[in-house]
mmCIF file with all atom_site columns, C-alpha atoms in Angstrom:
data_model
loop_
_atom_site.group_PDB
_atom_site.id
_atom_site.type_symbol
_atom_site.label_atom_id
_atom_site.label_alt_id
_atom_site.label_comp_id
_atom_site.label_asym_id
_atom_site.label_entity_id
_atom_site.label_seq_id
_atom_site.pdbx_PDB_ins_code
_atom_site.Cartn_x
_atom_site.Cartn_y
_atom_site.Cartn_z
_atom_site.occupancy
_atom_site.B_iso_or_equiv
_atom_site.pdbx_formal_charge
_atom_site.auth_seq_id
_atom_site.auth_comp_id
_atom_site.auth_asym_id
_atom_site.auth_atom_id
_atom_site.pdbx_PDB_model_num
ATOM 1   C CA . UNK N 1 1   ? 18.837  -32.282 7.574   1.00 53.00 ? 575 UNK N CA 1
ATOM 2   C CA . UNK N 1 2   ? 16.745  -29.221 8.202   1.00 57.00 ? 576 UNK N CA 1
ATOM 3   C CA . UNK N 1 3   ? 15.479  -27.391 4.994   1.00 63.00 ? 577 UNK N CA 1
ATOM 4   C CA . UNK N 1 4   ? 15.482  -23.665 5.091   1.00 68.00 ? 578 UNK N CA 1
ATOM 5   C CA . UNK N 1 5   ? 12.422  -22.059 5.423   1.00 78.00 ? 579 UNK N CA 1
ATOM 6   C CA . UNK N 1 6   ? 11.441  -19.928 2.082   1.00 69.00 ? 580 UNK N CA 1
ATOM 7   C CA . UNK N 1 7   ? 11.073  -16.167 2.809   1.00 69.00 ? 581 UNK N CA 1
ATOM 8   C CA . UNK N 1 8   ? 9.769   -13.543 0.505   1.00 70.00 ? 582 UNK N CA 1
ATOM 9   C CA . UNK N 1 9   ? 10.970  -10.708 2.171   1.00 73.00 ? 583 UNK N CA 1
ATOM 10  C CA . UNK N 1 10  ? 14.360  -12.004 1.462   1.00 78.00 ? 584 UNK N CA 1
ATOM 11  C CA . UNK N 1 11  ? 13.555  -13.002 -2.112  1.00 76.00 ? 585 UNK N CA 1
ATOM 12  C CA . UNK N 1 12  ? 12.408  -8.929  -2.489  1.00 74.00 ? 586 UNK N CA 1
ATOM 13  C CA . UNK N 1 13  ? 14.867  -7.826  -0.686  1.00 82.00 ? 587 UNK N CA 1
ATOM 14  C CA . UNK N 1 14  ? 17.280  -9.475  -2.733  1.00 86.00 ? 588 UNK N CA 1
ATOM 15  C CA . UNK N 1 15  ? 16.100  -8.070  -5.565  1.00 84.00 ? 589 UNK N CA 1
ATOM 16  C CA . UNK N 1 16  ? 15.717  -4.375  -4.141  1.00 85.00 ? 590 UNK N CA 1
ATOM 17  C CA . UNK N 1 17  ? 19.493  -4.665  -4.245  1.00 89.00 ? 591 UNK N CA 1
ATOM 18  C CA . UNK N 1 18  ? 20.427  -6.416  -6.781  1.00 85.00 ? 592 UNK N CA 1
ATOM 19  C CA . UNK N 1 19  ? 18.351  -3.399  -9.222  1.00 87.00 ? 593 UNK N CA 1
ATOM 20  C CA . UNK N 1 20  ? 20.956  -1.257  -7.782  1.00 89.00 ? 594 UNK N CA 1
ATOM 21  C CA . UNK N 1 21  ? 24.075  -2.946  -7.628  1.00 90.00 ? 595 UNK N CA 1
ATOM 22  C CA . UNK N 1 22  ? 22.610  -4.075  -11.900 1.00 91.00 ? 596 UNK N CA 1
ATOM 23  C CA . UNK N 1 23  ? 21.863  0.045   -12.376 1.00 92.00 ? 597 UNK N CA 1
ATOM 24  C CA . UNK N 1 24  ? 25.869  0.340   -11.033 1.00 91.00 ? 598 UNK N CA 1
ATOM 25  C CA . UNK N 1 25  ? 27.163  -2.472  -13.737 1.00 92.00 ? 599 UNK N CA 1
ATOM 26  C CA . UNK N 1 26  ? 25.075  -1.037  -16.483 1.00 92.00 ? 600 UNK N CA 1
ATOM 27  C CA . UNK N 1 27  ? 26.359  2.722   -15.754 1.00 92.00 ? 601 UNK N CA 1
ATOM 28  C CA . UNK N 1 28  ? 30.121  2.472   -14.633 1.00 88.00 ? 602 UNK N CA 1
ATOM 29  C CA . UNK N 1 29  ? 30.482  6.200   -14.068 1.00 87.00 ? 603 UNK N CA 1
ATOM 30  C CA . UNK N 1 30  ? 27.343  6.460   -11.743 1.00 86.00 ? 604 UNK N CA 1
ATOM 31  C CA . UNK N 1 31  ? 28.756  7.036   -8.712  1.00 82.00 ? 605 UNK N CA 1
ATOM 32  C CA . UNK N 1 32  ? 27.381  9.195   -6.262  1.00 90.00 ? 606 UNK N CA 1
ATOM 33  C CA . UNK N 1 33  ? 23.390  9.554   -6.697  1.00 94.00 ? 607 UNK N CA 1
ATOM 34  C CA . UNK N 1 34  ? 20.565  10.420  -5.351  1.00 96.00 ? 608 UNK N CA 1
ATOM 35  C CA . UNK N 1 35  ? 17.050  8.119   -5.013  1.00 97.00 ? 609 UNK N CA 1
ATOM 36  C CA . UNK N 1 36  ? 14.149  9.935   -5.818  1.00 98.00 ? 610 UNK N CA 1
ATOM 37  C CA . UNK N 1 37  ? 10.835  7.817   -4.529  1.00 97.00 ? 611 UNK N CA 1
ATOM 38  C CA . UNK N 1 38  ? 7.066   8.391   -4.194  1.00 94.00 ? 612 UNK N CA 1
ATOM 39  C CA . UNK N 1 39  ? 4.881   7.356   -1.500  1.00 90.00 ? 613 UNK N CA 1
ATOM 40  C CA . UNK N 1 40  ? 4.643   3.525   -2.148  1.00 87.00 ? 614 UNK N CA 1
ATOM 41  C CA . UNK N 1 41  ? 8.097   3.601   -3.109  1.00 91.00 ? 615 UNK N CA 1
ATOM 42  C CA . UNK N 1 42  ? 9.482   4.883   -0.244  1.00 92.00 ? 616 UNK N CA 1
ATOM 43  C CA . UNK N 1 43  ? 7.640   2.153   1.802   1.00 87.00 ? 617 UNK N CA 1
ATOM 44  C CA . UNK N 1 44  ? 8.773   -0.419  -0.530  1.00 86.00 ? 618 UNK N CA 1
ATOM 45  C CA . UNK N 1 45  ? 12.812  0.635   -0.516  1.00 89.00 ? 619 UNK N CA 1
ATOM 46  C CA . UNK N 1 46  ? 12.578  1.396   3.515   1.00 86.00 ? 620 UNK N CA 1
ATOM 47  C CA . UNK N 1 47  ? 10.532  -1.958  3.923   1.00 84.00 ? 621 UNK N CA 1
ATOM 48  C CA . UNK N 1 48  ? 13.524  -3.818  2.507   1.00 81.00 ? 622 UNK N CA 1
ATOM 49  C CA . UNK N 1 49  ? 16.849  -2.036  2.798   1.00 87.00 ? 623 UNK N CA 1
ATOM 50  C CA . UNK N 1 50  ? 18.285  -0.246  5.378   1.00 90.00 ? 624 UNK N CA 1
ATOM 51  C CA . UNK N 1 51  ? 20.280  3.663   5.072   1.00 93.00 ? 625 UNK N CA 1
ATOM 52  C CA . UNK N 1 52  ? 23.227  1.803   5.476   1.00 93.00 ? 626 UNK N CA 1
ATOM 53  C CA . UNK N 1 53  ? 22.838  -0.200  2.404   1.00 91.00 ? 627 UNK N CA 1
ATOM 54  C CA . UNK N 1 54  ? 21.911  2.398   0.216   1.00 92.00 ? 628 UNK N CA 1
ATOM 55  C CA . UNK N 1 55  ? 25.360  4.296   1.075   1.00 93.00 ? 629 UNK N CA 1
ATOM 56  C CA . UNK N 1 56  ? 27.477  1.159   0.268   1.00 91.00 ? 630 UNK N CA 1
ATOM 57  C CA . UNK N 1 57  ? 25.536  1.431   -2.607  1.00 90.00 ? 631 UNK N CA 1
ATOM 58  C CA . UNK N 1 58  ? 26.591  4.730   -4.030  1.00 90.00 ? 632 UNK N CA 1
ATOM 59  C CA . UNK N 1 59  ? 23.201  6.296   -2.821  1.00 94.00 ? 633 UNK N CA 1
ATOM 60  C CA . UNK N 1 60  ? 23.792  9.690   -0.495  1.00 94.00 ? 634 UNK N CA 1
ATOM 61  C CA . UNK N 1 61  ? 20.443  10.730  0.181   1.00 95.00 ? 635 UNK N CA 1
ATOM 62  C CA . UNK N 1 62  ? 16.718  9.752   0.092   1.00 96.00 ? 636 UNK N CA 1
ATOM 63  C CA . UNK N 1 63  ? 14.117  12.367  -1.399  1.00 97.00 ? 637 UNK N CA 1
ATOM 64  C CA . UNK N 1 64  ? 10.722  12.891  -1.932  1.00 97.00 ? 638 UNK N CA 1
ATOM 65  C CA . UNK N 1 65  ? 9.400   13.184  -5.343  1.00 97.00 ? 639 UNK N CA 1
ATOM 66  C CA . UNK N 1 66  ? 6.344   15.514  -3.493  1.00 96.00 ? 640 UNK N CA 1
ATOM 67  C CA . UNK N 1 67  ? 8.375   17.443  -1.792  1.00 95.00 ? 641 UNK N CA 1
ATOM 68  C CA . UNK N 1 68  ? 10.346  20.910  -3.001  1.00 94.00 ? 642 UNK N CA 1
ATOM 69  C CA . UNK N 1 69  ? 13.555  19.515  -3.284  1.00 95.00 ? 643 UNK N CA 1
ATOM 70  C CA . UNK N 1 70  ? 17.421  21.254  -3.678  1.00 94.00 ? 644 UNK N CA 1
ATOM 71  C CA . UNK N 1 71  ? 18.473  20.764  -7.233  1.00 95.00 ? 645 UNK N CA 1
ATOM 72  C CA . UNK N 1 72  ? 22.289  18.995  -7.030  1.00 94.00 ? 646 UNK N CA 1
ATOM 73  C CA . UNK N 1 73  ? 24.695  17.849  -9.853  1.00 94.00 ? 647 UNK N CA 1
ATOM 74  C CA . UNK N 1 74  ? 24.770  14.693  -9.037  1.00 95.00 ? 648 UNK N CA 1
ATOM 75  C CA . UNK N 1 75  ? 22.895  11.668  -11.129 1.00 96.00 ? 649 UNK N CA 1
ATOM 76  C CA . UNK N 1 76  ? 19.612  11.036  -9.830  1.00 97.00 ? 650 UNK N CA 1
ATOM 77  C CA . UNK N 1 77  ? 17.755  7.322   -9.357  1.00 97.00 ? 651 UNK N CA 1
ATOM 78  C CA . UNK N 1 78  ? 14.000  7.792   -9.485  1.00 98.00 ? 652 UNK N CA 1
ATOM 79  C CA . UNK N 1 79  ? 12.401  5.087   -8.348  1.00 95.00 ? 653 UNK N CA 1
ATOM 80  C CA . UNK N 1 80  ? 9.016   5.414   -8.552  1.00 96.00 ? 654 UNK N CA 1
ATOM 81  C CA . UNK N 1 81  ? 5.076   4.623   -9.395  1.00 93.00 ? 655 UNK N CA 1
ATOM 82  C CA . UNK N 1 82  ? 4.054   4.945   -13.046 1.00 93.00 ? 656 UNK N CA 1
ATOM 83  C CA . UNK N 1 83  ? 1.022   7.668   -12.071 1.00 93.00 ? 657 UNK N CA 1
ATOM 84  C CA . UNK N 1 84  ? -0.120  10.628  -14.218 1.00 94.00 ? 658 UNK N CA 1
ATOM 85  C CA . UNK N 1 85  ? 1.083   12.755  -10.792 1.00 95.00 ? 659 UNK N CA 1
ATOM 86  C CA . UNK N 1 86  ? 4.857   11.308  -10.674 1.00 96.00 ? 660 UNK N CA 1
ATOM 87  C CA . UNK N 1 87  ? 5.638   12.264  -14.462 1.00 96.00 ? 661 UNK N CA 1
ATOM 88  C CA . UNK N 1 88  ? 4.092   15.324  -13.881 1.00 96.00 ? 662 UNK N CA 1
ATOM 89  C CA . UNK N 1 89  ? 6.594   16.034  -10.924 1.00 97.00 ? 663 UNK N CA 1
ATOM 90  C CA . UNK N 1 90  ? 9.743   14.035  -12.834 1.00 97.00 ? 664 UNK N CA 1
ATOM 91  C CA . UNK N 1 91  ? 8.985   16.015  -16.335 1.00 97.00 ? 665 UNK N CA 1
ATOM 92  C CA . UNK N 1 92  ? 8.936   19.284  -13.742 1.00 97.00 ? 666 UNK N CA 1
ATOM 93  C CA . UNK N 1 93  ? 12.283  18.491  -12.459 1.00 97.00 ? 667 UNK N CA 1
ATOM 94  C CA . UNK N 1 94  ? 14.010  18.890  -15.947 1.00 97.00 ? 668 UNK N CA 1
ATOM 95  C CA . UNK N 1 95  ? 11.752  21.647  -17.473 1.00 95.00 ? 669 UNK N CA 1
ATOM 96  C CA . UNK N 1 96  ? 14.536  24.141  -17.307 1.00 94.00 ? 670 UNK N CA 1
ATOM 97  C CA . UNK N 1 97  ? 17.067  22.766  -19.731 1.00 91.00 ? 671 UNK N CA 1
ATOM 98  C CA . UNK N 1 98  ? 19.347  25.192  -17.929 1.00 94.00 ? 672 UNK N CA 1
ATOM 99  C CA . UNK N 1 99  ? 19.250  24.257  -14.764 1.00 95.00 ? 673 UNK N CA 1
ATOM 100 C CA . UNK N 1 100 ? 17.716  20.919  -14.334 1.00 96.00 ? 674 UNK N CA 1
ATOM 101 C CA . UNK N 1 101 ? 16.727  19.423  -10.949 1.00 96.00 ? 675 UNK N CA 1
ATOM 102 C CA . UNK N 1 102 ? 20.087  16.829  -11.252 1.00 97.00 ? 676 UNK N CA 1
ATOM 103 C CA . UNK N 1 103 ? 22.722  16.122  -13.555 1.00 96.00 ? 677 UNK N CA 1
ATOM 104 C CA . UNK N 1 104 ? 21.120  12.669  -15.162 1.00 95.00 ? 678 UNK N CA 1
ATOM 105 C CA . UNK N 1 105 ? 17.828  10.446  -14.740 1.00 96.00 ? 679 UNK N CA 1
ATOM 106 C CA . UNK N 1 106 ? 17.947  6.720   -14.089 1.00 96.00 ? 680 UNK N CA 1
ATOM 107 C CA . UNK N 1 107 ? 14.076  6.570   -13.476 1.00 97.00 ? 681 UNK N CA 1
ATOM 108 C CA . UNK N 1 108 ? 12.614  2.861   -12.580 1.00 93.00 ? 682 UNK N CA 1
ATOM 109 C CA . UNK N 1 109 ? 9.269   2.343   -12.549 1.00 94.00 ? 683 UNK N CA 1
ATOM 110 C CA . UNK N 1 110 ? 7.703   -0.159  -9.677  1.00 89.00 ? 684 UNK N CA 1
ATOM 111 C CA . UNK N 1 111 ? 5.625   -1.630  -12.068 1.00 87.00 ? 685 UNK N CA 1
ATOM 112 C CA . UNK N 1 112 ? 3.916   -1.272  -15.450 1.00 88.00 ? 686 UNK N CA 1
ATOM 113 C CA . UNK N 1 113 ? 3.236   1.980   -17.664 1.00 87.00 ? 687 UNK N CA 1
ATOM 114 C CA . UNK N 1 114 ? 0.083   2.888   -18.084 1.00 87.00 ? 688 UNK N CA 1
ATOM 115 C CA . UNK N 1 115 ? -0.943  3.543   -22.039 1.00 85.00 ? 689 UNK N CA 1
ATOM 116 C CA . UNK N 1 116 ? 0.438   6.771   -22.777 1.00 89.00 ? 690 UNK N CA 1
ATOM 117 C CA . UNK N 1 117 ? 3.052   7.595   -20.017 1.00 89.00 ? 691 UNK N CA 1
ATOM 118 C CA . UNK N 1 118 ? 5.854   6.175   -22.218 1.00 89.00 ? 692 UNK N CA 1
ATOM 119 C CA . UNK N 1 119 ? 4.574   8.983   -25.158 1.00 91.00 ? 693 UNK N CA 1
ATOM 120 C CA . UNK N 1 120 ? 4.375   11.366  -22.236 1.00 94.00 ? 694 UNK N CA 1
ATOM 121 C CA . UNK N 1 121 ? 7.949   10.869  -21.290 1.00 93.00 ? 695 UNK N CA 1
ATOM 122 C CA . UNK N 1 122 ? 8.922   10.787  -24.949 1.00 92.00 ? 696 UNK N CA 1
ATOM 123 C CA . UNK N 1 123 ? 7.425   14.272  -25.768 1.00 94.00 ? 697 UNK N CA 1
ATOM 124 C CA . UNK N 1 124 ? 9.552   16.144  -23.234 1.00 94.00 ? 698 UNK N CA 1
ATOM 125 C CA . UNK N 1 125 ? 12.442  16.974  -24.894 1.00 95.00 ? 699 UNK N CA 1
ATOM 126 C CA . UNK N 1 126 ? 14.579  18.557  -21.893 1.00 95.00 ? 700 UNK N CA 1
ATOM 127 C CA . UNK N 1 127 ? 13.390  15.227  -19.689 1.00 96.00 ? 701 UNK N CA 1
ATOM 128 C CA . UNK N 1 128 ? 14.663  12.941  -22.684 1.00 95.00 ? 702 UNK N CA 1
ATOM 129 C CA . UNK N 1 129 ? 18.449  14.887  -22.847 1.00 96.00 ? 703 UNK N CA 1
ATOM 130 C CA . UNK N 1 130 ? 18.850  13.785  -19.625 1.00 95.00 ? 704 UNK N CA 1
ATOM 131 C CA . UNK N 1 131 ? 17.621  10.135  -19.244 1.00 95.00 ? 705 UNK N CA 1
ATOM 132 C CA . UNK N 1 132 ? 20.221  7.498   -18.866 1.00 93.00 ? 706 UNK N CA 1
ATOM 133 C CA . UNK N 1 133 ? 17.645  4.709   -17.782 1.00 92.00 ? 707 UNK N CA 1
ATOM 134 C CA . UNK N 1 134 ? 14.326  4.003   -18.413 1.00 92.00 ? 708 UNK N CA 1
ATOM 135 C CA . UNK N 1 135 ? 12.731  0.463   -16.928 1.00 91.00 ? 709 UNK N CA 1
ATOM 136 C CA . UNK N 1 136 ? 10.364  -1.201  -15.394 1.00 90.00 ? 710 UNK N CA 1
ATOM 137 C CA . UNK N 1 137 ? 11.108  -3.224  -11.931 1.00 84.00 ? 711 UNK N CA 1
ATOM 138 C CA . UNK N 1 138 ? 7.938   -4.912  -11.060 1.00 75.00 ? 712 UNK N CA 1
ATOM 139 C CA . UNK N 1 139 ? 7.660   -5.062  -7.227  1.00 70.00 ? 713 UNK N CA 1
ATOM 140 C CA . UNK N 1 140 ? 4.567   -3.532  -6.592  1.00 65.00 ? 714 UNK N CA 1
ATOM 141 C CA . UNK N 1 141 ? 3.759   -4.520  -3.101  1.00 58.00 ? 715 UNK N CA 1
ATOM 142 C CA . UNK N 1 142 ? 4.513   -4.379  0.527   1.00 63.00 ? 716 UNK N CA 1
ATOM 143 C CA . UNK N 1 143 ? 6.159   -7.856  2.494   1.00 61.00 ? 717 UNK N CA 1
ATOM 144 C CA . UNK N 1 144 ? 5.450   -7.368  6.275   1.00 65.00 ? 718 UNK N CA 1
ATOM 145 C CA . UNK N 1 145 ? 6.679   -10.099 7.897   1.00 60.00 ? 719 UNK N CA 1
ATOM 146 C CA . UNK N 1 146 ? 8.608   -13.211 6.229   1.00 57.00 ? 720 UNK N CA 1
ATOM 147 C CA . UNK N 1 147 ? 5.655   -14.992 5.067   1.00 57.00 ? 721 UNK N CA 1
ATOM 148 C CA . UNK N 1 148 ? 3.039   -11.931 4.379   1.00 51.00 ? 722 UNK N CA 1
ATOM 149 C CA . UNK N 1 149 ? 2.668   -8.941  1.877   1.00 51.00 ? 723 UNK N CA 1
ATOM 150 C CA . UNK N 1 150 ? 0.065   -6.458  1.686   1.00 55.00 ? 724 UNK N CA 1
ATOM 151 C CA . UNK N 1 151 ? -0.737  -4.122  -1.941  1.00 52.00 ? 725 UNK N CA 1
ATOM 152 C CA . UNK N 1 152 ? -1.411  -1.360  0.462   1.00 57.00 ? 726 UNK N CA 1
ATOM 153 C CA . UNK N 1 153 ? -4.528  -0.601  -1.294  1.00 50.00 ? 727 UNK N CA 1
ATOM 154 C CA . UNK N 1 154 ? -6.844  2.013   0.517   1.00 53.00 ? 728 UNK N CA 1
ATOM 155 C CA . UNK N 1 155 ? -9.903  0.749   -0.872  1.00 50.00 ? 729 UNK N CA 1
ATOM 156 C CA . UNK N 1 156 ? -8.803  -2.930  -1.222  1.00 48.00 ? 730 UNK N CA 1
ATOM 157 C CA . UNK N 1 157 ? -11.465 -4.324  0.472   1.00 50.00 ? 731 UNK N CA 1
ATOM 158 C CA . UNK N 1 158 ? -14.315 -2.241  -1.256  1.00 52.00 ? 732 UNK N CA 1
ATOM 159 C CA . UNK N 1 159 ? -13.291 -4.514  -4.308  1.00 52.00 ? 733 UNK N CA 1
ATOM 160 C CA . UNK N 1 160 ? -14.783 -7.461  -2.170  1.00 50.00 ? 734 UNK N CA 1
ATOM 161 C CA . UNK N 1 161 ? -17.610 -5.565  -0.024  1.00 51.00 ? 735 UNK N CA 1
ATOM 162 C CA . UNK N 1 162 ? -20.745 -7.277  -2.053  1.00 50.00 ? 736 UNK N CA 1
ATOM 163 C CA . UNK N 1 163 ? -19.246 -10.692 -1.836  1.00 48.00 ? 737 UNK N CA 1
ATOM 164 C CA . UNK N 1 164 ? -18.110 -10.272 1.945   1.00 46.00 ? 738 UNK N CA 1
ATOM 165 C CA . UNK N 1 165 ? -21.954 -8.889  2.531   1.00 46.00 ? 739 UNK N CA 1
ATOM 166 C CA . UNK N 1 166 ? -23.405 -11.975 0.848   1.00 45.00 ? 740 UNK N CA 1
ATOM 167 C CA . UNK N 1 167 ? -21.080 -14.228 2.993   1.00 43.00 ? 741 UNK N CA 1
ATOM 168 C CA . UNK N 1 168 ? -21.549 -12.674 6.133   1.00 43.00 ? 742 UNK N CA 1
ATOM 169 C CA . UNK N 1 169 ? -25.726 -12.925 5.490   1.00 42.00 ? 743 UNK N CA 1
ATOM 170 C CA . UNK N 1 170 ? -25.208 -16.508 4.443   1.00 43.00 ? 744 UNK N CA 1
ATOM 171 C CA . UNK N 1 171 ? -23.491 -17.305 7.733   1.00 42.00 ? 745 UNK N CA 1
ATOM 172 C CA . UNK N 1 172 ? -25.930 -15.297 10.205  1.00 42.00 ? 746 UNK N CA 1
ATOM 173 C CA . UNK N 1 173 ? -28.942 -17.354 8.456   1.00 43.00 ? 747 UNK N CA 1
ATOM 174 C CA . UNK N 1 174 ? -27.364 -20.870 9.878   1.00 44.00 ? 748 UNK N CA 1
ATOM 175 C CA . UNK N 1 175 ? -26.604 -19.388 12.882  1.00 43.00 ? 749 UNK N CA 1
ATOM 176 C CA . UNK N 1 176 ? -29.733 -21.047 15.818  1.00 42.00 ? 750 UNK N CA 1
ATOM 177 C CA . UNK N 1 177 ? -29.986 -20.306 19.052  1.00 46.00 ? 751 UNK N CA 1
ATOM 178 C CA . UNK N 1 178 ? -30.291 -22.946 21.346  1.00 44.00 ? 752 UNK N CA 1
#
């Protein structure tokens, strides 16, 4: 008997959709919504699920937390990165009590707060009248292929530069010719 062959691009992707289809069973009136992602985000929710997906799962349209954006009254899913720069941007979209950027904030964070964001979020009122969820989903990484996953640090290998140096001297001074 053949055994199958463990894949963690399934295992995440499994889990990409299971946080929505668990955000759906937790809030049975969110319907029709709206996912709001970052940068690393959008790489992580394209990396794993396909358009397709996301409109089976209630999901109409993908947006850029960056970008300047068409406010809607419909619920909104942010999914993104717990940075000083993505508060800044979801805190904007609910300044104006008024007219806020969407009807309702589901806002999951790819992996931990930082100290402070939490009081951040807390201290904005207009932001706070509006959030329906607030968690953490850790899945902070990249898989690209079955077997491999990448951080998708720039400067990942500046961590490492003095130690690769030292090995890469160490190797040259065994090196003979002939």
């Amino acid at each position: 008997m053949e055994q199958a062959q463990f894949s963690l691009k399934q295992v995440c992707r499994q889990r990409v959709k299971s946080l929505f289809v668990q955000l759906r069973i937790d809030n049975p009136n969110l319907s029709s919504s709206i996912l709001v992602v970052d940068q690393k985000t959008l790489k992580i929710v394209s990396a794993y699920m396909k358009m397709s997906e996301l409109l089976e799962q209630g999901i109409n349209a993908v947006e850029n937390l960056n970008l300047k954006r068409k406010p809607f009254n419909l619920e909104a899913i942010y999914f993104i990165t717990p940075t000083q720069e993505s508060i800044a941007l979801l805190i904007e979209d609910f300044a104006n009590a008024q007219f806020p950027q969407y009807k309702c904030a589901h806002v999951i964070f790819n992996n931990k707060m930082p100290q402070g964001i939490a009081q951040k979020i807390q201290s904005e009122q207009n932001l706070v009248k509006k959030l329906s969820t607030c968690k953490v989903f850790n899945l902070d990484f990249n898989c690209t292929n079955e077997q491999l996953f990448t951080f998708d640090m720039i400067f990942g290998l500046e961590v490492y530069k003095g130690s690769m140096y030292q090995i890469k001297i160490r190797k040259c001074y065994f090196i003979r010719d002939g």
